[in-house]
Amino acid sequence: MAGERSGLVRSVAALRDVVRAWRSNGERVGLVPTMGALHAGHLALVAAARAQGEHVVASLFVNPKQFGPSEDFAAYPRDESADLAAFAKAGVDLVFAPTVEEMYPPGFATSVHIAGLTEALEGAHRPGHFDGVATVVGKLLLQVLPDAAYFGEKDYQQLTVVRRLVRDLDIPARIEGVLTVREPDGLALSSRNIYLSPAERRIAPQLHRVLRDTAAAIKQHPSAIGPGLEKGLATLGAAGFVPDYLALRDAADFSAMTALDRPARLLTAARLGRTRLIDNIPVAYGQM
């Protein structure tokens, strides 16, 4: 790996050299895609991969194609040295940290669009976001060719989109979802939580609390979803959030639900000051 440090590669060619050597010994490979600014949620993905007995490749790449023109690409938190130290401590075997030019060389002209799953919720509020996600994840999966790749359930719509990408394009990798990691007060871990002021940080756990309360109300009255969602939105607004959505959707295809009659997911996104937070929880049906 001329020009590359052991454990860290920045080119696709060097990445493939390392993975090829593992494969030649019959060893398994797990991929953990990240944009850095690591927290315990990312490291839970690494732990899940290691539990499968795999060599772990983690990517470290802030993907410009999944940020809209008014979003926080330039300000997105970056600390490569801290991230590399955290990966090493967690047992990552290889970090792939390419430049934008390595991932999207001059003349790059391909975008991956997954219809249906990407129009609602995050797709409606962040046009083009999932095209950027599907494009970069597709590239990473083809660059590494892992046995499995690991994604957090906090970004549940993203997880579902990636599963459809792999299915539709016959990419030979399992997509493993890992449970959301939370602070003791319920706030889902996110790299963007560092944007919260102390006052906002005290308010932020109410997002998860509203999800739980709304899910309980819907389960108690499964044919009256609308009023439960309206109450949840009002509660968020009163707490200081500016909600983008609070929605109960089919857990498989994100179609709208008028009754709790199949596996469902309750999802929300809301702004608190300058920070946009997302969260979701499953909602069981047929149980009271």
Short mmCIF file of N, CA, C and O in Angstrom, two decimals, residues 201-260:
data_model
loop_
_atom_site.label_atom_id
_atom_site.label_comp_id
_atom_site.label_asym_id
_atom_site.label_seq_id
_atom_site.Cartn_x
_atom_site.Cartn_y
_atom_site.Cartn_z
N ARG A 201 -30.68 21.66 24.73
CA ARG A 201 -30.37 20.28 25.11
C ARG A 201 -31.33 19.77 26.19
O ARG A 201 -31.69 18.58 26.22
N ARG A 202 -31.77 20.66 27.07
CA ARG A 202 -32.74 20.25 28.10
C ARG A 202 -34.11 19.97 27.50
O ARG A 202 -34.87 19.14 28.02
N ILE A 203 -34.44 20.64 26.42
CA ILE A 203 -35.74 20.46 25.76
C ILE A 203 -35.73 19.24 24.84
O ILE A 203 -36.74 18.53 24.70
N ALA A 204 -34.58 18.96 24.23
CA ALA A 204 -34.49 17.98 23.14
C ALA A 204 -35.08 16.60 23.46
O ALA A 204 -35.69 15.98 22.58
N PRO A 205 -34.92 16.06 24.68
CA PRO A 205 -35.48 14.73 24.95
C PRO A 205 -36.99 14.63 24.80
O PRO A 205 -37.54 13.53 24.70
N GLN A 206 -37.67 15.78 24.78
CA GLN A 206 -39.12 15.73 24.62
C GLN A 206 -39.52 15.19 23.25
O GLN A 206 -40.66 14.72 23.07
N LEU A 207 -38.61 15.23 22.29
CA LEU A 207 -38.93 14.67 20.98
C LEU A 207 -39.23 13.17 21.11
O LEU A 207 -40.25 12.68 20.59
N HIS A 208 -38.38 12.46 21.82
CA HIS A 208 -38.60 11.03 22.03
C HIS A 208 -39.81 10.79 22.93
O HIS A 208 -40.58 9.83 22.71
N ARG A 209 -39.99 11.65 23.92
CA ARG A 209 -41.13 11.50 24.82
C ARG A 209 -42.45 11.63 24.04
O ARG A 209 -43.40 10.86 24.27
N VAL A 210 -42.52 12.58 23.12
CA VAL A 210 -43.72 12.75 22.32
C VAL A 210 -43.94 11.53 21.43
O VAL A 210 -45.08 11.08 21.26
N LEU A 211 -42.88 10.97 20.88
CA LEU A 211 -43.03 9.75 20.09
C LEU A 211 -43.65 8.64 20.94
O LEU A 211 -44.59 7.95 20.50
N ARG A 212 -43.12 8.43 22.13
CA ARG A 212 -43.64 7.36 22.99
C ARG A 212 -45.10 7.61 23.35
O ARG A 212 -45.92 6.69 23.32
N ASP A 213 -45.42 8.86 23.74
CA ASP A 213 -46.79 9.17 24.15
C ASP A 213 -47.75 9.03 22.97
O ASP A 213 -48.88 8.54 23.13
N THR A 214 -47.32 9.48 21.80
CA THR A 214 -48.18 9.39 20.62
C THR A 214 -48.40 7.93 20.22
O THR A 214 -49.52 7.53 19.87
N ALA A 215 -47.35 7.12 20.28
CA ALA A 215 -47.50 5.70 19.96
C ALA A 215 -48.46 5.02 20.92
O ALA A 215 -49.31 4.22 20.51
N ALA A 216 -48.38 5.37 22.21
CA ALA A 216 -49.28 4.79 23.20
C ALA A 216 -50.72 5.19 22.92
O ALA A 216 -51.64 4.36 23.03
N ALA A 217 -50.94 6.45 22.54
CA ALA A 217 -52.30 6.91 22.24
C ALA A 217 -52.86 6.20 21.01
O ALA A 217 -54.04 5.81 20.98
N ILE A 218 -52.02 6.01 20.00
CA ILE A 218 -52.48 5.34 18.78
C ILE A 218 -52.78 3.87 19.06
O ILE A 218 -53.78 3.32 18.56
N LYS A 219 -51.97 3.23 19.87
CA LYS A 219 -52.23 1.83 20.20
C LYS A 219 -53.53 1.68 21.00
O LYS A 219 -54.24 0.70 20.85
N GLN A 220 -53.81 2.68 21.82
CA GLN A 220 -55.04 2.62 22.61
C GLN A 220 -56.27 2.89 21.74
O GLN A 220 -57.35 2.33 21.98
N HIS A 221 -56.10 3.74 20.72
CA HIS A 221 -57.20 4.06 19.81
C HIS A 221 -56.72 3.88 18.38
O HIS A 221 -56.49 4.86 17.65
N PRO A 222 -56.54 2.63 17.91
CA PRO A 222 -55.88 2.37 16.63
C PRO A 222 -56.65 2.83 15.40
O PRO A 222 -56.09 2.85 14.31
N SER A 223 -57.91 3.20 15.55
CA SER A 223 -58.65 3.72 14.40
C SER A 223 -58.73 5.24 14.41
O SER A 223 -59.40 5.84 13.56
N ALA A 224 -58.04 5.87 15.35
CA ALA A 224 -58.08 7.35 15.45
C ALA A 224 -56.64 7.88 15.45
O ALA A 224 -56.18 8.48 16.42
N ILE A 225 -55.95 7.65 14.34
CA ILE A 225 -54.55 8.04 14.25
C ILE A 225 -54.40 9.55 14.18
O ILE A 225 -53.53 10.15 14.82
N GLY A 226 -55.26 10.19 13.39
CA GLY A 226 -55.14 11.63 13.17
C GLY A 226 -55.11 12.45 14.44
O GLY A 226 -54.20 13.28 14.63
N PRO A 227 -56.07 12.27 15.34
CA PRO A 227 -56.06 13.07 16.58
C PRO A 227 -54.79 12.85 17.41
O PRO A 227 -54.27 13.79 18.01
N GLY A 228 -54.30 11.62 17.44
CA GLY A 228 -53.06 11.36 18.19
C GLY A 228 -51.89 12.11 17.62
O GLY A 228 -51.07 12.68 18.35
N LEU A 229 -51.78 12.13 16.28
CA LEU A 229 -50.69 12.86 15.64
C LEU A 229 -50.84 14.37 15.85
O LEU A 229 -49.85 15.08 16.09
N GLU A 230 -52.05 14.87 15.77
CA GLU A 230 -52.28 16.31 15.96
C GLU A 230 -51.88 16.73 17.38
O GLU A 230 -51.27 17.79 17.57
N LYS A 231 -52.23 15.91 18.36
CA LYS A 231 -51.84 16.24 19.73
C LYS A 231 -50.33 16.22 19.88
O LYS A 231 -49.74 17.10 20.54
N GLY A 232 -49.66 15.24 19.27
CA GLY A 232 -48.21 15.18 19.34
C GLY A 232 -47.55 16.40 18.72
O GLY A 232 -46.60 16.97 19.28
N LEU A 233 -48.05 16.83 17.56
CA LEU A 233 -47.51 18.02 16.91
C LEU A 233 -47.71 19.26 17.78
O LEU A 233 -46.80 20.10 17.89
N ALA A 234 -48.88 19.37 18.39
CA ALA A 234 -49.14 20.52 19.26
C ALA A 234 -48.19 20.52 20.47
O ALA A 234 -47.70 21.58 20.88
N THR A 235 -47.94 19.34 21.01
CA THR A 235 -47.03 19.24 22.16
C THR A 235 -45.61 19.65 21.77
O THR A 235 -44.92 20.36 22.52
N LEU A 236 -45.17 19.22 20.59
CA LEU A 236 -43.84 19.62 20.11
C LEU A 236 -43.76 21.14 19.95
O LEU A 236 -42.77 21.77 20.35
N GLY A 237 -44.78 21.71 19.34
CA GLY A 237 -44.79 23.16 19.15
C GLY A 237 -44.75 23.92 20.45
O GLY A 237 -44.02 24.91 20.61
N ALA A 238 -45.51 23.44 21.42
CA ALA A 238 -45.55 24.11 22.72
C ALA A 238 -44.22 24.01 23.45
O ALA A 238 -43.85 24.89 24.25
N ALA A 239 -43.45 22.95 23.17
CA ALA A 239 -42.16 22.76 23.83
C ALA A 239 -41.05 23.61 23.20
O ALA A 239 -39.96 23.71 23.76
N GLY A 240 -41.32 24.18 22.02
CA GLY A 240 -40.32 25.01 21.36
C GLY A 240 -39.77 24.44 20.07
O GLY A 240 -38.91 25.05 19.44
N PHE A 241 -40.27 23.28 19.65
CA PHE A 241 -39.85 22.69 18.38
C PHE A 241 -40.63 23.32 17.22
O PHE A 241 -41.77 23.79 17.40
N VAL A 242 -40.04 23.28 16.04
CA VAL A 242 -40.75 23.59 14.81
C VAL A 242 -40.78 22.29 14.00
O VAL A 242 -39.80 21.94 13.33
N PRO A 243 -41.89 21.54 14.08
CA PRO A 243 -41.91 20.20 13.46
C PRO A 243 -41.98 20.27 11.93
O PRO A 243 -42.68 21.11 11.36
N ASP A 244 -41.23 19.39 11.28
CA ASP A 244 -41.41 19.15 9.85
C ASP A 244 -42.49 18.10 9.63
O ASP A 244 -43.29 18.22 8.71
N TYR A 245 -42.49 17.06 10.46
CA TYR A 245 -43.53 16.05 10.36
C TYR A 245 -43.55 15.20 11.62
O TYR A 245 -42.56 15.10 12.35
N LEU A 246 -44.69 14.63 11.88
CA LEU A 246 -44.90 13.54 12.85
C LEU A 246 -45.88 12.62 12.16
O LEU A 246 -47.04 13.00 11.95
N ALA A 247 -45.43 11.44 11.77
CA ALA A 247 -46.24 10.61 10.88
C ALA A 247 -46.14 9.15 11.26
O ALA A 247 -45.08 8.66 11.65
N LEU A 248 -47.28 8.45 11.13
CA LEU A 248 -47.31 7.00 11.27
C LEU A 248 -47.33 6.41 9.87
O LEU A 248 -48.22 6.72 9.07
N ARG A 249 -46.33 5.58 9.57
CA ARG A 249 -46.22 5.03 8.23
C ARG A 249 -46.01 3.53 8.27
O ARG A 249 -45.49 2.99 9.25
N ASP A 250 -46.42 2.87 7.19
CA ASP A 250 -46.15 1.45 7.02
C ASP A 250 -44.64 1.24 7.17
O ASP A 250 -43.84 1.94 6.55
N ALA A 251 -44.25 0.28 7.99
CA ALA A 251 -42.84 0.08 8.28
C ALA A 251 -42.04 -0.41 7.09
O ALA A 251 -40.81 -0.29 7.07
N ALA A 252 -42.71 -0.94 6.06
CA ALA A 252 -42.00 -1.49 4.91
C ALA A 252 -41.89 -0.51 3.74
O ALA A 252 -40.85 -0.43 3.10
N ASP A 253 -42.96 0.27 3.49
CA ASP A 253 -42.94 1.10 2.27
C ASP A 253 -43.30 2.57 2.51
O ASP A 253 -43.38 3.35 1.57
N PHE A 254 -43.53 2.94 3.78
CA PHE A 254 -43.82 4.33 4.17
C PHE A 254 -45.14 4.86 3.61
O PHE A 254 -45.35 6.07 3.56
N SER A 255 -46.03 3.97 3.20
CA SER A 255 -47.35 4.42 2.81
C SER A 255 -48.11 4.91 4.05
O SER A 255 -47.87 4.45 5.17
N ALA A 256 -49.01 5.87 3.84
CA ALA A 256 -49.79 6.44 4.95
C ALA A 256 -50.73 5.38 5.52
O ALA A 256 -51.18 4.47 4.82
N MET A 257 -51.03 5.53 6.80
CA MET A 257 -51.90 4.57 7.48
C MET A 257 -53.09 5.31 8.10
O MET A 257 -52.91 6.35 8.74
N THR A 258 -54.27 4.77 7.88
CA THR A 258 -55.47 5.33 8.49
C THR A 258 -55.93 4.50 9.68
O THR A 258 -56.83 4.89 10.41
N ALA A 259 -55.32 3.34 9.87
CA ALA A 259 -55.60 2.48 11.01
C ALA A 259 -54.35 1.68 11.33
O ALA A 259 -53.53 1.40 10.44
N LEU A 260 -54.21 1.32 12.58
CA LEU A 260 -53.04 0.54 13.00
C LEU A 260 -53.34 -0.93 12.76
O LEU A 260 -53.74 -1.67 13.65
#
